[in-house]
PDB file of C-alpha atoms in Angstrom:
ATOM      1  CA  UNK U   1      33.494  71.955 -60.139  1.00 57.00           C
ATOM      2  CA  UNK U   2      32.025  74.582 -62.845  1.00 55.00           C
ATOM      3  CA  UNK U   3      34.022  72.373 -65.327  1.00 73.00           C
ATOM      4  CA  UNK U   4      31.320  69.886 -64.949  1.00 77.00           C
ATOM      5  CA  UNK U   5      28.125  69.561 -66.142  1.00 85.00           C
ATOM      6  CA  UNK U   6      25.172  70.522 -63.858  1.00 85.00           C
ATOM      7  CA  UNK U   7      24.185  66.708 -63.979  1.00 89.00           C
ATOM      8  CA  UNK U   8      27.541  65.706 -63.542  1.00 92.00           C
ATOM      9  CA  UNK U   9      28.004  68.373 -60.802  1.00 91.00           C
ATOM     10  CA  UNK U  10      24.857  67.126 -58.401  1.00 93.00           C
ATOM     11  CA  UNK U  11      26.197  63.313 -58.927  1.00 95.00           C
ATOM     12  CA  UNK U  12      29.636  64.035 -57.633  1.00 95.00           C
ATOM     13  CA  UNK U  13      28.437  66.171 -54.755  1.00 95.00           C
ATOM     14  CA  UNK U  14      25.556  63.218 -53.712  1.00 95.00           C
ATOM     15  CA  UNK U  15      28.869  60.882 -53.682  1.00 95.00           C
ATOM     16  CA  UNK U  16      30.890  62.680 -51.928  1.00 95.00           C
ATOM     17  CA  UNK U  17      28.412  63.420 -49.247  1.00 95.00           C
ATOM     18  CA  UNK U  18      27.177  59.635 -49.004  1.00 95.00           C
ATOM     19  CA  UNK U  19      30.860  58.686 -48.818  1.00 95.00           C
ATOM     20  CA  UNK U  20      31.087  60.726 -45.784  1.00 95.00           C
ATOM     21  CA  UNK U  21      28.041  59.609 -44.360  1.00 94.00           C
ATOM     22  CA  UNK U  22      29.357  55.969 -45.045  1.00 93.00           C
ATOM     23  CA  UNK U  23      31.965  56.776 -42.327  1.00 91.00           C
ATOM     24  CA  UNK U  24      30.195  58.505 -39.707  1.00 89.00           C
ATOM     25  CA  UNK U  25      27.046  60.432 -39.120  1.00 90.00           C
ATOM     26  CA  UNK U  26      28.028  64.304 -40.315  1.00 92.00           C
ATOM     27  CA  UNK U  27      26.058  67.498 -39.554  1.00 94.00           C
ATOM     28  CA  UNK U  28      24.675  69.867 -42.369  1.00 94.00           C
ATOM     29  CA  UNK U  29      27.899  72.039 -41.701  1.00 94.00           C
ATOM     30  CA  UNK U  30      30.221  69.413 -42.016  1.00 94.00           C
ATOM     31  CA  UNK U  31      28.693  68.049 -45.064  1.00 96.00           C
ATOM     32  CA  UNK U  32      28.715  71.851 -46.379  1.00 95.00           C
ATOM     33  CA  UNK U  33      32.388  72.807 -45.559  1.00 95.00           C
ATOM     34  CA  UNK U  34      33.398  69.385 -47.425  1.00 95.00           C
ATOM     35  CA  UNK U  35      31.319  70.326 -50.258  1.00 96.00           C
ATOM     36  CA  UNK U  36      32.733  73.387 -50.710  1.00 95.00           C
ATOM     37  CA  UNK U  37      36.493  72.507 -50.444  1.00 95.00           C
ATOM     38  CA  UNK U  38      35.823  70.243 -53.505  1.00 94.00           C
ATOM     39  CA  UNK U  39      35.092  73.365 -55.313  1.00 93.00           C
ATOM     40  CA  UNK U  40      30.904  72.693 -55.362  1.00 93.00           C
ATOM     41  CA  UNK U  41      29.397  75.808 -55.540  1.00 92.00           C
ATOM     42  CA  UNK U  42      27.096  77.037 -52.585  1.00 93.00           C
ATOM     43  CA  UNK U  43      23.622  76.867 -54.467  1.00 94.00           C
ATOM     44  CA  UNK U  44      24.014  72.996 -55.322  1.00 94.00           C
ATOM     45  CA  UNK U  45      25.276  72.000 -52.093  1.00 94.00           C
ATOM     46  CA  UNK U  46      22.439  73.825 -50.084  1.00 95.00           C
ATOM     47  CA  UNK U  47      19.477  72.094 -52.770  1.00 95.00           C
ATOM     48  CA  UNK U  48      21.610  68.560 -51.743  1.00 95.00           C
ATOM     49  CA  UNK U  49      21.708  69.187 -48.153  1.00 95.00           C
ATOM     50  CA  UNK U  50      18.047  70.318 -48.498  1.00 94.00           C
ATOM     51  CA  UNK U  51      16.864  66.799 -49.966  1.00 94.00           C
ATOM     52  CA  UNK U  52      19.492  64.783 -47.635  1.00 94.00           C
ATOM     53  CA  UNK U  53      17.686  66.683 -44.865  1.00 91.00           C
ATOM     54  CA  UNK U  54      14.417  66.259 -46.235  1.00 92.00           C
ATOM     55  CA  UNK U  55      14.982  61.767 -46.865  1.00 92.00           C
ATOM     56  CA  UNK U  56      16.432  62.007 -42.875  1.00 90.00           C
ATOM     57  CA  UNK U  57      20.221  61.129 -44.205  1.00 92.00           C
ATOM     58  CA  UNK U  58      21.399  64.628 -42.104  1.00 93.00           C
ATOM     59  CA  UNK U  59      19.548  65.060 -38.996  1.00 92.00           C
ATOM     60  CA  UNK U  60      21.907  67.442 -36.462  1.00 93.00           C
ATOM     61  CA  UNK U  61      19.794  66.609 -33.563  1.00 92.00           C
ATOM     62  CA  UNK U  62      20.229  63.047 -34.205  1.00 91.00           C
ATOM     63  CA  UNK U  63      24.075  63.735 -34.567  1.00 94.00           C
ATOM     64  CA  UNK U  64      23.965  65.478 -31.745  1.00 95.00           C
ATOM     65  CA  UNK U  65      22.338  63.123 -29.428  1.00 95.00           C
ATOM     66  CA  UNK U  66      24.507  60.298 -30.853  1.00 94.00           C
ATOM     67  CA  UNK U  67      27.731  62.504 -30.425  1.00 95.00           C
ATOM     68  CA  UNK U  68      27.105  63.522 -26.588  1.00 96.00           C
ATOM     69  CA  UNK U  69      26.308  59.275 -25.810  1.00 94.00           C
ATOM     70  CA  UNK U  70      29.527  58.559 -27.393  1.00 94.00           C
ATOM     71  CA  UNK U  71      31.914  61.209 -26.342  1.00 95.00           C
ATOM     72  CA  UNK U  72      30.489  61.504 -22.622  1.00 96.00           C
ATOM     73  CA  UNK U  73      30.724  57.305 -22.381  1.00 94.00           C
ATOM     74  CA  UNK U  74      34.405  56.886 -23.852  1.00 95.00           C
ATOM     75  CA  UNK U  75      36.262  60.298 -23.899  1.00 95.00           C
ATOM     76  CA  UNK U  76      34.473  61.289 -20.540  1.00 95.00           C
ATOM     77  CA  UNK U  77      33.919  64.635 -21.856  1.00 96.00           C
ATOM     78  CA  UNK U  78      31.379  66.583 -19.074  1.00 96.00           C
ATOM     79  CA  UNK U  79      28.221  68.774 -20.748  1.00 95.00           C
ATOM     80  CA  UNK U  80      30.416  72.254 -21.593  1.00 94.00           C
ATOM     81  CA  UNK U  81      33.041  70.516 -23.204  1.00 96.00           C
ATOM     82  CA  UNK U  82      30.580  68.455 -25.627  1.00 96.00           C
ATOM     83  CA  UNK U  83      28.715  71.012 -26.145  1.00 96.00           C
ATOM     84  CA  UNK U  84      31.567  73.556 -27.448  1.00 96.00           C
ATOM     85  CA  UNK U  85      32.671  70.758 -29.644  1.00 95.00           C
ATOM     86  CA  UNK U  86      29.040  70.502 -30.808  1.00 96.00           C
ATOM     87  CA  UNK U  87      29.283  74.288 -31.512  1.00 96.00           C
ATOM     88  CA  UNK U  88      32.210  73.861 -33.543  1.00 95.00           C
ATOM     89  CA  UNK U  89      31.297  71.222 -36.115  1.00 94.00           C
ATOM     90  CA  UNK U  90      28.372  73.480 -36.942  1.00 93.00           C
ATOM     91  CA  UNK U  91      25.215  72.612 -34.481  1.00 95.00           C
ATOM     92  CA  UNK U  92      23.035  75.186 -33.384  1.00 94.00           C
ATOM     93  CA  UNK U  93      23.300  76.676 -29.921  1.00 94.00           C
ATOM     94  CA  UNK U  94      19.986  75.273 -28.303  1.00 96.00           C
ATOM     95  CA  UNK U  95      20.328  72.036 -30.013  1.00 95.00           C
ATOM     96  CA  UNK U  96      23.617  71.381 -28.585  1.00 96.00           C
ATOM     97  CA  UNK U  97      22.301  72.690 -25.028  1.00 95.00           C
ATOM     98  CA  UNK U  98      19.953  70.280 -25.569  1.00 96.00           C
ATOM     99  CA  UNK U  99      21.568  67.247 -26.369  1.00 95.00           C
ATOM    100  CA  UNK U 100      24.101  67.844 -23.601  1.00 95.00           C
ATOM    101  CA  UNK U 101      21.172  67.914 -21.463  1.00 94.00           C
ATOM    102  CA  UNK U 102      20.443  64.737 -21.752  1.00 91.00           C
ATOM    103  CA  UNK U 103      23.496  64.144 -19.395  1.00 93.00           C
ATOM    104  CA  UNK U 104      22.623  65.153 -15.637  1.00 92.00           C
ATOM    105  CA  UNK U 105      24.552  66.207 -12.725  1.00 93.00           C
ATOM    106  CA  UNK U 106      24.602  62.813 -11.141  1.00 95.00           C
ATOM    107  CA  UNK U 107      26.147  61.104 -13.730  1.00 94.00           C
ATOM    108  CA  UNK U 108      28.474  63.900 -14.911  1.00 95.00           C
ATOM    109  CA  UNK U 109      29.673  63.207 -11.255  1.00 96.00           C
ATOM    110  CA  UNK U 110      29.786  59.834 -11.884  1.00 96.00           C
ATOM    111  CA  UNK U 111      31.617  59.979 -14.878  1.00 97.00           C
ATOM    112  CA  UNK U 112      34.444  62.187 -12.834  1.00 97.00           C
ATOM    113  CA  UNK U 113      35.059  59.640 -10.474  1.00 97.00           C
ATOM    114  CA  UNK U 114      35.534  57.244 -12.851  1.00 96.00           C
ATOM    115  CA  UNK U 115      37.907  59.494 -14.474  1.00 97.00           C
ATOM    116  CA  UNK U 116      39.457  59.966 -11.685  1.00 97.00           C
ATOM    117  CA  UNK U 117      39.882  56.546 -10.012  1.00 96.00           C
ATOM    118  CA  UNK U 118      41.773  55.278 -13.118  1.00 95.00           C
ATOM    119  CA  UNK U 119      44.118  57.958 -13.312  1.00 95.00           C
ATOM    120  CA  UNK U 120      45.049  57.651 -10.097  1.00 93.00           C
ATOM    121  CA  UNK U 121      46.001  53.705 -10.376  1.00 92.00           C
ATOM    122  CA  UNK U 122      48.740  55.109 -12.440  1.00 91.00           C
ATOM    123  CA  UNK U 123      49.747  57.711  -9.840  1.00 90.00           C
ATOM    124  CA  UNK U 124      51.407  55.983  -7.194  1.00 84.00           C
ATOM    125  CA  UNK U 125      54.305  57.381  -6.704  1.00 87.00           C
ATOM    126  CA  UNK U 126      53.302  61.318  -6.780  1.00 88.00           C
ATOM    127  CA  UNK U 127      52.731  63.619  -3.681  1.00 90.00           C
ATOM    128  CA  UNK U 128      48.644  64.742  -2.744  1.00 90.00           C
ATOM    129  CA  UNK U 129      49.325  68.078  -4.001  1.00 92.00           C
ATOM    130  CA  UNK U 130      50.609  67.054  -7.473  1.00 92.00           C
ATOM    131  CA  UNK U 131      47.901  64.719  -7.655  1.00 93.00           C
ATOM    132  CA  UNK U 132      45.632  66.889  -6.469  1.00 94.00           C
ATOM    133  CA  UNK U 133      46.562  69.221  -9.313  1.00 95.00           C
ATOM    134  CA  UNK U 134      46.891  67.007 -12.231  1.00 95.00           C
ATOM    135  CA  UNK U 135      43.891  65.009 -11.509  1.00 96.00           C
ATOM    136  CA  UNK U 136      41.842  69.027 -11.246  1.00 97.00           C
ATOM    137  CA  UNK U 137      43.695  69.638 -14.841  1.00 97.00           C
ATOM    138  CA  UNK U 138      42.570  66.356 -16.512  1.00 97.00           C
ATOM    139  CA  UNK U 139      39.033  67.415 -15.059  1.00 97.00           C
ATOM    140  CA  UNK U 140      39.285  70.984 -16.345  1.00 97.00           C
ATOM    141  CA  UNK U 141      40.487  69.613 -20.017  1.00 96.00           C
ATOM    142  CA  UNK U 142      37.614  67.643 -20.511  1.00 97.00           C
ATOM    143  CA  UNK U 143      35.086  70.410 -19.277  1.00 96.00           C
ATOM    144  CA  UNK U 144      34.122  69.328 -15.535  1.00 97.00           C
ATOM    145  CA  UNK U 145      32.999  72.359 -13.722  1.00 96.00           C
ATOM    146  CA  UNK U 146      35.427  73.803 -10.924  1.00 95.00           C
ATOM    147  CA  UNK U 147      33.376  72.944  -7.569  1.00 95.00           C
ATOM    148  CA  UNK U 148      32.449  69.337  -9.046  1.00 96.00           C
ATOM    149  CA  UNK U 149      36.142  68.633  -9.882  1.00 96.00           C
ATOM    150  CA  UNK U 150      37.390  69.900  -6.290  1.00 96.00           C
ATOM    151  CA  UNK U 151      34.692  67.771  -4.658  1.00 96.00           C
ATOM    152  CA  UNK U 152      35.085  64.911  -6.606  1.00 97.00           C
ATOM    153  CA  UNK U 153      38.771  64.732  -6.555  1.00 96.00           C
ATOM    154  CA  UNK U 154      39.189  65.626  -2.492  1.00 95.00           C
ATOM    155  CA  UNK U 155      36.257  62.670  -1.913  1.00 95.00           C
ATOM    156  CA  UNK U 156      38.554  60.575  -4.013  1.00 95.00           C
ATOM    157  CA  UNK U 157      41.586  61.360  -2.379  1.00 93.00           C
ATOM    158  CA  UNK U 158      40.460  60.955   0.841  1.00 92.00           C
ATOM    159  CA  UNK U 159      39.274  57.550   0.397  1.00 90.00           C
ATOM    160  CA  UNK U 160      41.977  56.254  -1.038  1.00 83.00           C
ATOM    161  CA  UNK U 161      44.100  58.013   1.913  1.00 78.00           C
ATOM    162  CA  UNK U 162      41.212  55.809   4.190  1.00 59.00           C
ATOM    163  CA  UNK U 163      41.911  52.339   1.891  1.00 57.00           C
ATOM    164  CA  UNK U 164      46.031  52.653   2.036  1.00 54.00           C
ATOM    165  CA  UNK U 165      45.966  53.177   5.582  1.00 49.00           C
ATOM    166  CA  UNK U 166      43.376  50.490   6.167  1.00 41.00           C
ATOM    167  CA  UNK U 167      45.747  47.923   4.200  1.00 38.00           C
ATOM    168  CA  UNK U 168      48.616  49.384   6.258  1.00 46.00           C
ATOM    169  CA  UNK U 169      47.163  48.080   9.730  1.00 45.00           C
ATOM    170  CA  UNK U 170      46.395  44.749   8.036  1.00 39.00           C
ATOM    171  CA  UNK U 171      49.119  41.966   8.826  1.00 44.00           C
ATOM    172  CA  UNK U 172      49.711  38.857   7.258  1.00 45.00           C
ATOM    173  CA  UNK U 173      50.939  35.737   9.485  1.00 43.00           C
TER     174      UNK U 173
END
């Protein structure tokens, strides 16, 4: 955008920044890698970012926070896997950790089961092992660690294993 005068310059950049804040919260990093694909040049998109920080329009814990709700609640993601995605739109390390650790074991757990109950309404007509195996993958793709996943899905298994044979004995007259 060196075409442009500086004037010209900061007004496009401000727009395109509040048109992606329009969409979705952003992080500084997002907001800069967008900024710089237009062609902006680095010294005017840091001053914007500076003042968007500074009025509270860019806040990366705030993302951060709001991201790990969101993603945990209707993705299912578990604390590793949010916070690598975290890592990758641009938030720091410890603020990632952070967020993330708003989530706690018990209802990472939670969250598992859940995950793992409704995939296995749609398993029905699979052996234990295969189950056993897909429902560990889904686990591992969305970040679970290895010993909750095993536990989780075993527990699970087992007491469906305990309702299907319970419904077996049951006769109907």
């Amino acid at each position: 955008m060196s075409e442009l005068a500086p004037e010209e310059a900061r007004k496009k950049a401000k727009e395109v920044c509040f048109d992606l804040l329009a969409a979705r919260p952003r992080t500084k990093d997002e907001l800069r890698k967008a900024l710089r694909r237009k062609g902006f040049d680095d010294e005017l998109s840091e001053t914007l970012l500076g003042k968007l920080d500074h009025a509270g329009l860019v806040d990366d814990a705030a993302f951060a926070e709001m991201w790990v709700r969101s993603r945990h609640a209707y993705q299912g993601l578990a604390k590793r896997a949010l916070v690598a995605e975290l890592r990758r739109k641009g938030v720091d390390s410890e603020v990632a950790a952070e967020a993330a650790g708003e989530i706690d074991r018990d209802a990472e757990e939670d969250r598992a089961r859940q995950l793992v109950r409704k995939k296995l309404r749609t398993m029905t007509e699979v052996d234990e092992q295969t189950a056993t195996r897909r429902l560990l993958g889904m686990l591992a793709r969305k970040g679970y660690p290895q010993g909750l996943s095993y536990t989780v899905v075993r527990e699970e298994l087992r007491d469906l294993g305990a309702e299907s044979t319970m419904l077996d004995d049951v006769t109907l007259d």
